[in-house]
Short mmCIF file of C-alpha atoms in Angstrom, two decimals:
data_model
loop_
_atom_site.label_atom_id
_atom_site.label_comp_id
_atom_site.label_asym_id
_atom_site.label_seq_id
_atom_site.Cartn_x
_atom_site.Cartn_y
_atom_site.Cartn_z
CA UNK N 150 37.47 -55.79 -106.90
CA UNK N 151 39.10 -58.44 -109.08
CA UNK N 152 38.54 -62.02 -108.08
CA UNK N 153 41.57 -63.67 -106.54
CA UNK N 154 42.57 -66.58 -108.76
CA UNK N 155 45.20 -67.99 -106.45
CA UNK N 156 44.08 -71.60 -105.75
CA UNK N 157 45.68 -71.60 -102.30
CA UNK N 158 43.72 -68.51 -101.33
CA UNK N 159 40.47 -69.94 -102.71
CA UNK N 160 41.10 -73.02 -100.62
CA UNK N 161 41.30 -70.92 -97.50
CA UNK N 162 45.07 -70.97 -97.11
CA UNK N 163 46.51 -67.60 -96.19
CA UNK N 164 49.60 -66.36 -97.96
CA UNK N 165 52.31 -64.12 -96.51
CA UNK N 166 50.31 -60.94 -97.06
CA UNK N 167 46.54 -60.81 -96.41
CA UNK N 168 45.76 -60.25 -100.07
CA UNK N 169 42.61 -62.31 -99.66
CA UNK N 170 41.10 -59.58 -97.48
CA UNK N 171 37.85 -59.11 -99.34
CA UNK N 172 36.48 -55.92 -97.86
CA UNK N 173 36.66 -53.14 -100.41
CA UNK N 174 37.76 -49.72 -99.26
CA UNK N 175 34.72 -47.72 -98.22
CA UNK N 176 34.48 -43.96 -97.86
CA UNK N 177 31.98 -44.45 -95.05
CA UNK N 178 34.61 -45.77 -92.63
CA UNK N 179 35.28 -42.48 -90.81
CA UNK N 180 31.55 -41.80 -90.66
CA UNK N 181 30.89 -45.16 -89.01
CA UNK N 182 33.74 -44.52 -86.59
CA UNK N 183 32.22 -41.17 -85.61
CA UNK N 184 28.88 -42.83 -84.94
CA UNK N 185 30.54 -45.48 -82.77
CA UNK N 186 32.24 -42.80 -80.70
CA UNK N 187 29.01 -40.80 -80.41
CA UNK N 188 27.18 -43.86 -79.11
CA UNK N 189 29.76 -44.75 -76.50
CA UNK N 190 30.25 -41.12 -75.46
CA UNK N 191 26.56 -40.98 -74.57
CA UNK N 192 26.82 -44.24 -72.62
CA UNK N 193 29.98 -43.21 -70.76
CA UNK N 194 28.44 -39.88 -69.77
CA UNK N 195 25.32 -41.63 -68.49
CA UNK N 196 27.26 -44.23 -66.51
CA UNK N 197 29.50 -41.49 -65.10
CA UNK N 198 26.69 -39.48 -63.53
CA UNK N 199 24.56 -42.52 -62.63
CA UNK N 200 27.29 -43.81 -60.30
CA UNK N 201 27.66 -41.98 -56.97
CA UNK N 202 31.05 -40.37 -56.31
CA UNK N 203 33.28 -42.99 -54.74
CA UNK N 204 31.09 -45.97 -55.70
CA UNK N 205 33.28 -47.34 -58.49
CA UNK N 206 35.92 -49.99 -57.61
CA UNK N 207 38.43 -48.57 -55.09
CA UNK N 208 37.60 -45.09 -56.34
CA UNK N 209 38.45 -43.37 -53.07
CA UNK N 210 42.06 -44.56 -53.11
CA UNK N 211 42.44 -43.85 -56.84
CA UNK N 212 41.15 -40.35 -56.08
CA UNK N 213 44.10 -39.80 -53.73
CA UNK N 214 46.61 -41.16 -56.24
CA UNK N 215 45.21 -38.84 -58.94
CA UNK N 216 45.33 -35.83 -56.61
CA UNK N 217 49.03 -36.46 -56.06
CA UNK N 218 49.77 -37.02 -59.76
CA UNK N 219 47.88 -33.86 -60.69
CA UNK N 220 50.21 -31.72 -58.63
CA UNK N 221 53.32 -33.47 -59.94
CA UNK N 222 53.89 -35.80 -56.99
CA UNK N 223 54.76 -38.81 -59.16
CA UNK N 224 56.77 -41.00 -56.76
CA UNK N 225 55.01 -41.31 -53.40
CA UNK N 226 57.70 -42.24 -50.88
CA UNK N 227 56.19 -41.69 -47.45
CA UNK N 228 55.03 -44.97 -45.92
CA UNK N 229 52.40 -45.56 -43.22
CA UNK N 230 53.49 -46.69 -39.73
CA UNK N 231 54.70 -50.31 -39.61
CA UNK N 232 52.33 -53.15 -38.77
CA UNK N 233 52.76 -55.49 -35.78
CA UNK N 234 54.96 -58.48 -36.61
CA UNK N 235 52.20 -60.99 -35.86
CA UNK N 236 48.44 -61.24 -35.82
CA UNK N 237 47.83 -59.34 -39.07
CA UNK N 238 46.14 -61.13 -42.02
CA UNK N 239 48.04 -61.53 -45.28
CA UNK N 240 45.58 -59.31 -47.12
CA UNK N 241 46.19 -56.41 -44.74
CA UNK N 242 49.95 -56.85 -45.01
CA UNK N 243 49.73 -56.74 -48.81
CA UNK N 244 47.62 -53.57 -48.76
CA UNK N 245 50.02 -52.01 -46.27
CA UNK N 246 52.95 -52.86 -48.54
CA UNK N 247 51.23 -51.04 -51.42
CA UNK N 248 50.19 -48.02 -49.33
CA UNK N 249 51.76 -44.60 -49.54
CA UNK N 250 50.69 -41.37 -47.82
CA UNK N 251 49.24 -38.42 -49.74
CA UNK N 252 49.02 -34.92 -48.29
CA UNK N 253 45.48 -33.65 -48.84
CA UNK N 254 44.09 -30.15 -48.20
CA UNK N 255 40.95 -30.24 -46.05
CA UNK N 256 38.58 -29.05 -48.80
CA UNK N 257 39.54 -32.02 -50.98
CA UNK N 258 39.61 -34.79 -48.35
CA UNK N 259 37.71 -37.86 -49.62
CA UNK N 260 35.57 -38.31 -46.49
CA UNK N 261 32.23 -38.02 -48.40
CA UNK N 262 33.09 -41.07 -50.52
CA UNK N 263 33.84 -43.56 -47.78
CA UNK N 264 30.29 -44.82 -47.27
CA UNK N 265 30.10 -46.06 -50.86
CA UNK N 266 33.11 -48.31 -50.33
CA UNK N 267 30.97 -50.56 -48.16
CA UNK N 268 29.07 -53.34 -49.86
CA UNK N 269 25.29 -53.10 -50.03
CA UNK N 270 25.25 -49.48 -48.89
CA UNK N 271 22.25 -47.57 -50.27
CA UNK N 272 21.42 -43.89 -50.00
CA UNK N 273 23.21 -40.58 -49.85
CA UNK N 274 26.14 -39.98 -47.53
CA UNK N 275 24.90 -37.95 -44.59
CA UNK N 276 26.63 -36.72 -41.40
CA UNK N 277 26.44 -39.43 -38.80
CA UNK N 278 26.49 -42.35 -41.24
CA UNK N 279 28.37 -45.29 -39.78
CA UNK N 280 30.74 -45.49 -42.74
CA UNK N 281 31.57 -41.81 -43.02
CA UNK N 282 34.82 -40.44 -41.69
CA UNK N 283 34.81 -37.01 -40.07
CA UNK N 284 35.93 -34.15 -42.28
CA UNK N 285 39.44 -32.97 -41.42
CA UNK N 286 40.02 -29.48 -40.11
CA UNK N 287 43.53 -29.08 -41.52
CA UNK N 288 45.93 -30.55 -44.02
CA UNK N 289 46.12 -34.30 -43.45
CA UNK N 290 48.04 -37.30 -44.71
CA UNK N 291 45.83 -40.11 -45.99
CA UNK N 292 47.00 -43.52 -47.12
CA UNK N 293 46.16 -44.99 -50.52
CA UNK N 294 46.82 -48.66 -51.21
CA UNK N 295 47.41 -47.89 -54.89
CA UNK N 296 50.26 -45.59 -53.90
CA UNK N 297 52.87 -47.78 -55.62
CA UNK N 298 50.92 -48.14 -58.87
CA UNK N 299 52.44 -46.55 -62.00
CA UNK N 300 51.42 -42.86 -61.92
CA UNK N 301 51.18 -42.10 -65.65
CA UNK N 302 47.52 -43.00 -66.10
CA UNK N 303 46.57 -40.57 -63.34
CA UNK N 304 48.23 -37.45 -64.74
CA UNK N 305 45.39 -36.28 -67.04
CA UNK N 306 42.56 -36.81 -64.51
CA UNK N 307 44.73 -35.37 -61.74
CA UNK N 308 45.40 -32.23 -63.74
CA UNK N 309 41.67 -31.67 -64.29
CA UNK N 310 40.98 -32.24 -60.61
CA UNK N 311 42.94 -29.09 -59.85
CA UNK N 312 39.96 -27.15 -61.25
CA UNK N 313 37.70 -28.29 -58.39
CA UNK N 314 37.06 -26.70 -55.03
CA UNK N 315 35.35 -29.63 -53.28
CA UNK N 316 35.85 -33.42 -53.27
CA UNK N 317 32.72 -34.30 -55.25
CA UNK N 318 33.62 -31.90 -58.06
CA UNK N 319 37.24 -33.07 -57.98
CA UNK N 320 36.24 -36.70 -58.35
CA UNK N 321 33.90 -35.92 -61.23
CA UNK N 322 36.63 -33.92 -62.96
CA UNK N 323 38.88 -36.92 -62.50
CA UNK N 324 36.26 -39.13 -64.11
CA UNK N 325 36.09 -36.70 -67.01
CA UNK N 326 39.87 -37.03 -67.45
CA UNK N 327 39.65 -40.83 -67.56
CA UNK N 328 36.70 -40.68 -69.96
CA UNK N 329 38.46 -38.27 -72.33
CA UNK N 330 41.64 -40.37 -72.36
CA UNK N 331 39.73 -43.62 -72.85
CA UNK N 332 37.37 -42.31 -75.51
CA UNK N 333 40.27 -40.75 -77.42
CA UNK N 334 41.95 -44.16 -77.63
CA UNK N 335 38.65 -45.82 -78.57
CA UNK N 336 38.14 -43.27 -81.35
CA UNK N 337 41.54 -44.13 -82.83
CA UNK N 338 40.74 -47.85 -82.58
CA UNK N 339 37.41 -47.41 -84.39
CA UNK N 340 39.00 -45.31 -87.12
CA UNK N 341 41.81 -47.83 -87.60
CA UNK N 342 39.45 -50.78 -87.90
CA UNK N 343 36.91 -49.01 -90.13
CA UNK N 344 39.49 -47.39 -92.37
CA UNK N 345 39.00 -50.13 -94.94
CA UNK N 346 35.81 -51.91 -93.89
CA UNK N 347 33.36 -50.72 -91.19
CA UNK N 348 32.16 -54.30 -90.61
CA UNK N 349 35.47 -55.03 -88.86
CA UNK N 350 34.30 -52.89 -85.92
CA UNK N 351 31.97 -55.77 -84.96
CA UNK N 352 34.62 -57.24 -82.68
CA UNK N 353 35.17 -53.89 -81.00
CA UNK N 354 31.44 -53.58 -80.25
CA UNK N 355 31.41 -57.09 -78.76
CA UNK N 356 34.41 -56.25 -76.58
CA UNK N 357 32.95 -52.97 -75.28
CA UNK N 358 30.90 -54.61 -72.54
CA UNK N 359 28.95 -52.63 -69.92
CA UNK N 360 31.90 -53.17 -67.56
CA UNK N 361 34.23 -51.49 -70.03
CA UNK N 362 31.87 -48.50 -70.29
CA UNK N 363 31.57 -48.41 -66.49
CA UNK N 364 35.37 -48.30 -66.09
CA UNK N 365 35.71 -45.64 -68.80
CA UNK N 366 33.42 -43.56 -66.57
CA UNK N 367 35.26 -44.27 -63.28
CA UNK N 368 38.28 -42.65 -61.66
CA UNK N 369 40.95 -45.34 -61.84
CA UNK N 370 43.61 -46.52 -64.26
CA UNK N 371 41.56 -49.52 -65.41
CA UNK N 372 39.52 -47.69 -68.03
CA UNK N 373 42.55 -46.13 -69.73
CA UNK N 374 44.38 -49.47 -69.72
CA UNK N 375 41.42 -51.26 -71.33
CA UNK N 376 41.09 -48.54 -73.97
CA UNK N 377 44.82 -48.73 -74.70
CA UNK N 378 44.59 -52.51 -75.06
CA UNK N 379 41.76 -52.13 -77.56
CA UNK N 380 43.51 -49.36 -79.48
CA UNK N 381 46.94 -51.00 -79.67
CA UNK N 382 45.62 -54.29 -81.01
CA UNK N 383 43.20 -52.53 -83.37
CA UNK N 384 46.11 -50.58 -84.87
CA UNK N 385 48.15 -53.76 -85.24
CA UNK N 386 45.24 -55.51 -86.94
CA UNK N 387 45.00 -52.63 -89.41
CA UNK N 388 48.75 -52.84 -90.02
CA UNK N 389 48.30 -56.51 -90.92
CA UNK N 390 46.13 -55.49 -93.89
CA UNK N 391 47.35 -54.07 -97.20
CA UNK N 392 48.29 -50.38 -97.54
CA UNK N 393 48.08 -49.08 -93.95
CA UNK N 394 47.96 -45.26 -93.69
CA UNK N 395 51.04 -43.46 -92.46
CA UNK N 396 49.37 -41.99 -89.38
CA UNK N 397 48.69 -45.51 -88.12
CA UNK N 398 52.27 -45.98 -86.95
CA UNK N 399 52.04 -42.90 -84.73
CA UNK N 400 48.70 -44.11 -83.35
CA UNK N 401 50.26 -47.52 -82.66
CA UNK N 402 53.14 -45.86 -80.83
CA UNK N 403 50.82 -43.75 -78.67
CA UNK N 404 48.54 -46.67 -77.79
CA UNK N 405 51.48 -48.96 -77.06
CA UNK N 406 53.10 -46.36 -74.82
CA UNK N 407 49.89 -45.85 -72.84
CA UNK N 408 49.35 -49.61 -72.54
CA UNK N 409 52.89 -50.17 -71.23
CA UNK N 410 52.87 -47.27 -68.78
CA UNK N 411 49.40 -47.42 -67.25
CA UNK N 412 49.69 -50.58 -65.16
CA UNK N 413 52.34 -53.15 -64.30
CA UNK N 414 51.23 -55.84 -66.77
CA UNK N 415 51.09 -53.47 -69.74
CA UNK N 416 54.35 -54.73 -71.32
CA UNK N 417 53.05 -58.31 -71.10
CA UNK N 418 49.79 -57.38 -72.85
CA UNK N 419 51.83 -55.51 -75.47
CA UNK N 420 53.99 -58.55 -76.24
CA UNK N 421 50.93 -60.80 -76.59
CA UNK N 422 49.33 -58.32 -79.00
CA UNK N 423 52.52 -58.14 -81.07
CA UNK N 424 52.61 -61.95 -81.22
CA UNK N 425 49.02 -61.93 -82.49
CA UNK N 426 49.96 -59.38 -85.17
CA UNK N 427 52.99 -61.34 -86.37
CA UNK N 428 51.07 -64.61 -86.41
CA UNK N 429 48.13 -63.15 -88.31
CA UNK N 430 50.08 -61.19 -90.91
CA UNK N 431 53.09 -63.47 -91.32
CA UNK N 432 56.70 -62.36 -91.10
CA UNK N 433 57.10 -61.34 -94.78
CA UNK N 434 53.96 -59.20 -94.69
CA UNK N 435 55.06 -57.66 -91.39
CA UNK N 436 58.37 -56.75 -93.00
CA UNK N 437 56.58 -55.08 -95.90
CA UNK N 438 54.42 -53.09 -93.48
CA UNK N 439 57.57 -52.11 -91.59
CA UNK N 440 59.35 -50.94 -94.73
CA UNK N 441 56.30 -48.98 -95.87
CA UNK N 442 56.19 -47.19 -92.51
CA UNK N 443 59.68 -45.77 -92.92
CA UNK N 444 60.75 -43.38 -90.19
CA UNK N 445 57.33 -43.48 -88.54
CA UNK N 446 57.68 -47.24 -88.03
CA UNK N 447 61.15 -46.84 -86.55
CA UNK N 448 59.96 -44.05 -84.26
CA UNK N 449 57.01 -46.18 -83.13
CA UNK N 450 59.33 -49.04 -82.22
CA UNK N 451 61.59 -46.72 -80.21
CA UNK N 452 58.65 -45.11 -78.37
CA UNK N 453 57.09 -48.45 -77.44
CA UNK N 454 60.45 -49.94 -76.39
CA UNK N 455 61.24 -46.92 -74.19
CA UNK N 456 57.78 -47.06 -72.63
CA UNK N 457 58.15 -50.76 -71.87
CA UNK N 458 61.57 -50.03 -70.37
CA UNK N 459 60.14 -47.27 -68.18
CA UNK N 460 57.45 -49.68 -66.98
CA UNK N 461 59.99 -52.36 -66.10
CA UNK N 462 62.16 -49.84 -64.24
CA UNK N 463 59.12 -48.69 -62.26
CA UNK N 464 58.25 -52.26 -61.34
CA UNK N 465 61.79 -53.05 -60.22
CA UNK N 466 62.21 -49.90 -58.14
CA UNK N 467 58.71 -48.97 -56.95
CA UNK N 468 56.03 -51.62 -57.40
CA UNK N 469 55.31 -54.29 -54.81
CA UNK N 470 55.29 -57.88 -56.00
CA UNK N 471 53.29 -60.73 -54.45
CA UNK N 472 55.23 -63.56 -52.79
CA UNK N 473 55.55 -66.00 -55.69
CA UNK N 474 57.15 -69.41 -55.44
CA UNK N 475 57.02 -72.91 -56.92
CA UNK N 476 53.64 -73.46 -55.28
CA UNK N 477 52.10 -71.03 -57.79
CA UNK N 478 52.48 -73.59 -60.59
CA UNK N 479 50.87 -76.33 -58.53
CA UNK N 480 47.98 -74.10 -57.49
CA UNK N 481 47.06 -72.90 -60.98
CA UNK N 482 44.64 -75.79 -61.38
CA UNK N 483 42.63 -74.56 -58.41
CA UNK N 484 42.02 -71.22 -60.11
CA UNK N 485 39.86 -72.77 -62.86
CA UNK N 486 36.83 -72.67 -60.56
CA UNK N 487 37.02 -68.86 -60.48
CA UNK N 488 36.87 -68.46 -64.26
CA UNK N 489 33.04 -68.13 -64.39
CA UNK N 490 33.17 -65.30 -61.83
CA UNK N 491 35.95 -63.55 -63.76
CA UNK N 492 33.96 -63.86 -66.98
CA UNK N 493 30.85 -62.33 -65.38
CA UNK N 494 32.98 -59.48 -64.08
CA UNK N 495 34.22 -58.69 -67.60
CA UNK N 496 30.58 -58.38 -68.73
CA UNK N 497 29.50 -56.33 -65.72
CA UNK N 498 29.52 -56.70 -61.93
CA UNK N 499 29.40 -53.19 -60.52
CA UNK N 500 30.11 -51.32 -57.31
CA UNK N 501 32.07 -53.31 -54.73
CA UNK N 502 31.34 -56.47 -56.76
CA UNK N 503 27.85 -56.38 -55.22
CA UNK N 504 25.93 -55.16 -58.28
CA UNK N 505 25.52 -58.18 -60.59
CA UNK N 506 23.49 -57.96 -63.77
CA UNK N 507 20.56 -60.33 -64.36
CA UNK N 508 21.66 -63.86 -65.20
CA UNK N 509 20.43 -63.77 -68.84
CA UNK N 510 22.71 -60.79 -69.52
CA UNK N 511 25.78 -62.95 -68.95
CA UNK N 512 24.42 -65.62 -71.27
CA UNK N 513 23.75 -62.97 -73.90
CA UNK N 514 27.26 -61.53 -73.62
CA UNK N 515 28.90 -64.93 -73.64
CA UNK N 516 26.88 -66.25 -76.57
CA UNK N 517 27.60 -63.09 -78.57
CA UNK N 518 31.36 -63.46 -78.24
CA UNK N 519 31.18 -67.24 -78.62
CA UNK N 520 29.14 -66.82 -81.81
CA UNK N 521 31.77 -64.50 -83.28
CA UNK N 522 34.52 -66.96 -82.41
CA UNK N 523 32.65 -69.95 -83.88
CA UNK N 524 31.94 -68.07 -87.11
CA UNK N 525 35.58 -67.04 -87.37
CA UNK N 526 36.75 -70.59 -86.78
CA UNK N 527 34.27 -71.87 -89.36
CA UNK N 528 35.07 -69.48 -92.20
CA UNK N 529 38.64 -68.42 -91.44
CA UNK N 530 41.75 -69.85 -93.06
CA UNK N 531 43.87 -72.36 -91.19
CA UNK N 532 46.27 -69.61 -90.15
CA UNK N 533 43.41 -67.43 -88.89
CA UNK N 534 41.95 -70.35 -86.96
CA UNK N 535 45.32 -71.03 -85.37
CA UNK N 536 45.78 -67.38 -84.43
CA UNK N 537 42.31 -67.17 -82.87
CA UNK N 538 42.85 -70.41 -80.96
CA UNK N 539 46.23 -69.17 -79.77
CA UNK N 540 44.69 -65.88 -78.69
CA UNK N 541 42.14 -67.72 -76.58
CA UNK N 542 44.87 -69.89 -75.05
CA UNK N 543 47.00 -66.83 -74.26
CA UNK N 544 44.08 -65.06 -72.56
CA UNK N 545 43.23 -68.18 -70.57
CA UNK N 546 46.84 -68.69 -69.50
CA UNK N 547 47.26 -65.04 -68.53
CA UNK N 548 44.03 -65.16 -66.55
CA UNK N 549 45.09 -68.20 -64.55
CA UNK N 550 48.58 -66.83 -63.89
CA UNK N 551 47.42 -63.35 -62.81
CA UNK N 552 44.67 -64.81 -60.65
CA UNK N 553 47.10 -67.23 -59.04
CA UNK N 554 49.72 -64.55 -58.47
CA UNK N 555 47.25 -62.18 -56.83
CA UNK N 556 45.82 -65.02 -54.75
CA UNK N 557 49.31 -65.43 -53.28
CA UNK N 558 48.92 -61.93 -51.85
CA UNK N 559 45.52 -62.78 -50.38
CA UNK N 560 43.37 -61.39 -53.20
CA UNK N 561 42.24 -63.07 -56.38
CA UNK N 562 42.17 -61.20 -59.66
CA UNK N 563 39.10 -59.31 -60.84
CA UNK N 564 37.77 -59.30 -64.36
CA UNK N 565 38.79 -55.67 -64.89
CA UNK N 566 42.43 -56.64 -64.40
CA UNK N 567 42.28 -59.02 -67.40
CA UNK N 568 40.10 -56.98 -69.76
CA UNK N 569 43.00 -55.23 -71.59
CA UNK N 570 44.01 -58.60 -73.05
CA UNK N 571 40.63 -60.38 -72.92
CA UNK N 572 39.28 -57.95 -75.55
CA UNK N 573 41.74 -59.55 -78.00
CA UNK N 574 39.37 -62.51 -78.46
CA UNK N 575 36.44 -60.57 -79.99
CA UNK N 576 38.79 -58.19 -81.83
CA UNK N 577 40.63 -61.02 -83.58
CA UNK N 578 37.36 -62.86 -84.31
CA UNK N 579 35.88 -59.70 -85.82
CA UNK N 580 38.98 -59.16 -87.95
CA UNK N 581 38.78 -62.70 -89.34
CA UNK N 582 35.11 -62.25 -90.24
CA UNK N 583 35.84 -58.92 -91.90
CA UNK N 584 38.45 -60.61 -94.08
CA UNK N 585 36.08 -63.43 -95.03
CA UNK N 586 32.76 -61.62 -95.31
CA UNK N 587 32.97 -61.47 -99.11
CA UNK N 588 32.65 -65.23 -99.31
CA UNK N 589 28.84 -65.08 -99.49
CA UNK N 590 28.04 -66.59 -96.09
CA UNK N 591 24.72 -65.21 -94.85
CA UNK N 592 25.72 -65.68 -91.20
CA UNK N 593 28.76 -63.43 -91.61
CA UNK N 594 26.63 -60.71 -93.22
CA UNK N 595 24.15 -61.01 -90.34
CA UNK N 596 26.80 -60.88 -87.59
CA UNK N 597 27.08 -57.05 -87.36
CA UNK N 598 23.35 -56.65 -86.76
CA UNK N 599 23.21 -59.46 -84.17
CA UNK N 600 26.25 -58.16 -82.28
CA UNK N 601 24.95 -54.58 -82.29
CA UNK N 602 21.52 -55.67 -81.07
CA UNK N 603 23.00 -57.77 -78.27
CA UNK N 604 25.36 -54.93 -77.29
CA UNK N 605 22.45 -52.49 -77.08
CA UNK N 606 20.50 -54.81 -74.77
CA UNK N 607 23.55 -55.37 -72.59
CA UNK N 608 24.23 -51.65 -72.22
CA UNK N 609 20.63 -51.00 -71.19
CA UNK N 610 20.76 -53.87 -68.70
CA UNK N 611 24.07 -52.61 -67.33
CA UNK N 612 22.80 -49.08 -66.79
CA UNK N 613 19.61 -50.32 -65.15
CA UNK N 614 21.67 -52.51 -62.80
CA UNK N 615 23.81 -49.55 -61.76
CA UNK N 616 20.88 -47.19 -61.31
CA UNK N 617 18.83 -49.71 -59.35
CA UNK N 618 21.75 -50.78 -57.15
CA UNK N 619 22.74 -47.27 -56.10
CA UNK N 620 19.25 -45.83 -55.93
CA UNK N 621 17.42 -48.40 -53.79
CA UNK N 622 19.76 -51.37 -53.41
CA UNK N 623 19.73 -54.80 -55.00
CA UNK N 624 16.46 -55.80 -53.29
CA UNK N 625 14.67 -52.47 -53.78
CA UNK N 626 11.60 -51.90 -55.95
CA UNK N 627 11.88 -52.30 -59.71
CA UNK N 628 10.59 -48.76 -60.28
CA UNK N 629 13.44 -47.31 -58.28
CA UNK N 630 13.09 -43.83 -59.79
CA UNK N 631 9.76 -43.22 -58.05
CA UNK N 632 11.18 -43.07 -54.49
CA UNK N 633 14.98 -43.18 -54.81
CA UNK N 634 17.25 -42.99 -51.79
CA UNK N 635 19.97 -41.55 -54.02
CA UNK N 636 19.62 -39.71 -57.31
CA UNK N 637 22.19 -38.28 -59.73
CA UNK N 638 22.20 -34.63 -60.80
CA UNK N 639 18.97 -33.80 -62.71
CA UNK N 640 17.32 -37.02 -61.51
CA UNK N 641 17.16 -40.40 -63.22
CA UNK N 642 15.06 -39.65 -66.30
CA UNK N 643 17.64 -37.62 -68.30
CA UNK N 644 20.34 -40.26 -67.81
CA UNK N 645 17.91 -43.04 -68.74
CA UNK N 646 17.13 -41.21 -71.98
CA UNK N 647 20.83 -40.67 -72.66
CA UNK N 648 21.50 -44.39 -72.18
CA UNK N 649 18.60 -45.27 -74.46
CA UNK N 650 19.94 -42.91 -77.14
CA UNK N 651 23.39 -44.52 -77.00
CA UNK N 652 21.94 -48.03 -77.19
CA UNK N 653 19.67 -47.13 -80.10
CA UNK N 654 22.59 -45.59 -81.96
CA UNK N 655 24.50 -48.87 -81.66
CA UNK N 656 21.46 -50.73 -83.06
CA UNK N 657 21.20 -48.30 -85.97
CA UNK N 658 24.88 -48.90 -86.70
CA UNK N 659 24.18 -52.63 -86.81
CA UNK N 660 21.61 -52.10 -89.57
CA UNK N 661 24.01 -49.85 -91.47
CA UNK N 662 26.81 -52.41 -91.17
CA UNK N 663 24.54 -55.21 -92.38
CA UNK N 664 23.69 -53.15 -95.45
CA UNK N 665 27.40 -52.51 -96.06
CA UNK N 666 28.08 -56.25 -95.87
#
């Protein structure tokens, strides 16, 4: 590739179009993307079967929402009986406001999952367990406090659940639907980032924490929303480079539509991602990318705008909103003390937030992302530094606002609620390093191997935490697989080997990326 002789570029100043992007086009990009997807497919499958049915966050109520969506019951209108006017906590009133009733046939009633919704529960669900509800004898109406959530993210898993004849099979089919949707979006993200330089996937690997894998393998809308957040921004980052492929506009449209429609805050995350794209590429370069897209670019804009409009209409007509007032602004400062907990949850706190990973795992995850950010700030241009700093500020501001808003309803936010936008930090940092890696810095060339090694360790630690927590409990023996109180299908050994294979594949990719750098 010819050396850029522009003095402004050599000085680290970015022009309107990222012509200083130094990664040469590599034919190995699709191959690297396929290996990334293979690695995370193994991990998602292992996490899926290593988690008991109903043990993922609020999985029992998401199960009911997906059942309804699978049979075409999109707008749930029937409400539970009213609460007494006094003597009911704010949290219960908020859940009641969100609740809608779902008609469930007896053979699909979620009674077997209820024991796992209790913190610290260990062991299989057996008749007579304190937490188990009796199986219904006829068609029943059961309330779900996610009844007013947008239904679109539940359609694919709900359709697959129709193949099942019992609740355990139905829930696992639902998990398969979430996993397929999430992994499809992740595959597009990996292909978009690696289309010119596979090293740019480093940020994606850093953002795919054990919690992200866990949610990809759970029946809820969180996993699909996180995958859409990764995919949409990855496509925009690729559009900010020279000569984006034509298919990328259609991928951007699909990811943006899913991001907007899956949960209430999707349009907000979409606007932040677009602001990152415009800031990183510059308006003139964005115009050139728009003109090169032609009809596909125009169609993408229409699809994303319509999806955002549908989301807003749903929120105005169906979704419940917490009681917000001027006090929210004054209380934002109090939410800073919850930031460490929210950060740990984005790395991995499993079950009913009662399955934390070992303390060093959070340090490893935090230092990995912090290292990427520091490298990007060190070697990036002034524009790239400003964009990365602005991205961090936007994520921090969104975190405080969402946490404060949900606290007004009696619940604080959880890390999984912020992950669709929090992944922007490692993605943008990885993009900056990919643009600057040709500058000869040894640390940049080493970054892919370090990130891949750390990610492999984190995934192993995350799987062990899940397996140990659900097999023998947090205080059970280290060698939980010898006398487990609960075991997945086929026992623990096959899923341990599957996790190890996925982690090793990520490490191998790190070596390959370092060689490419």
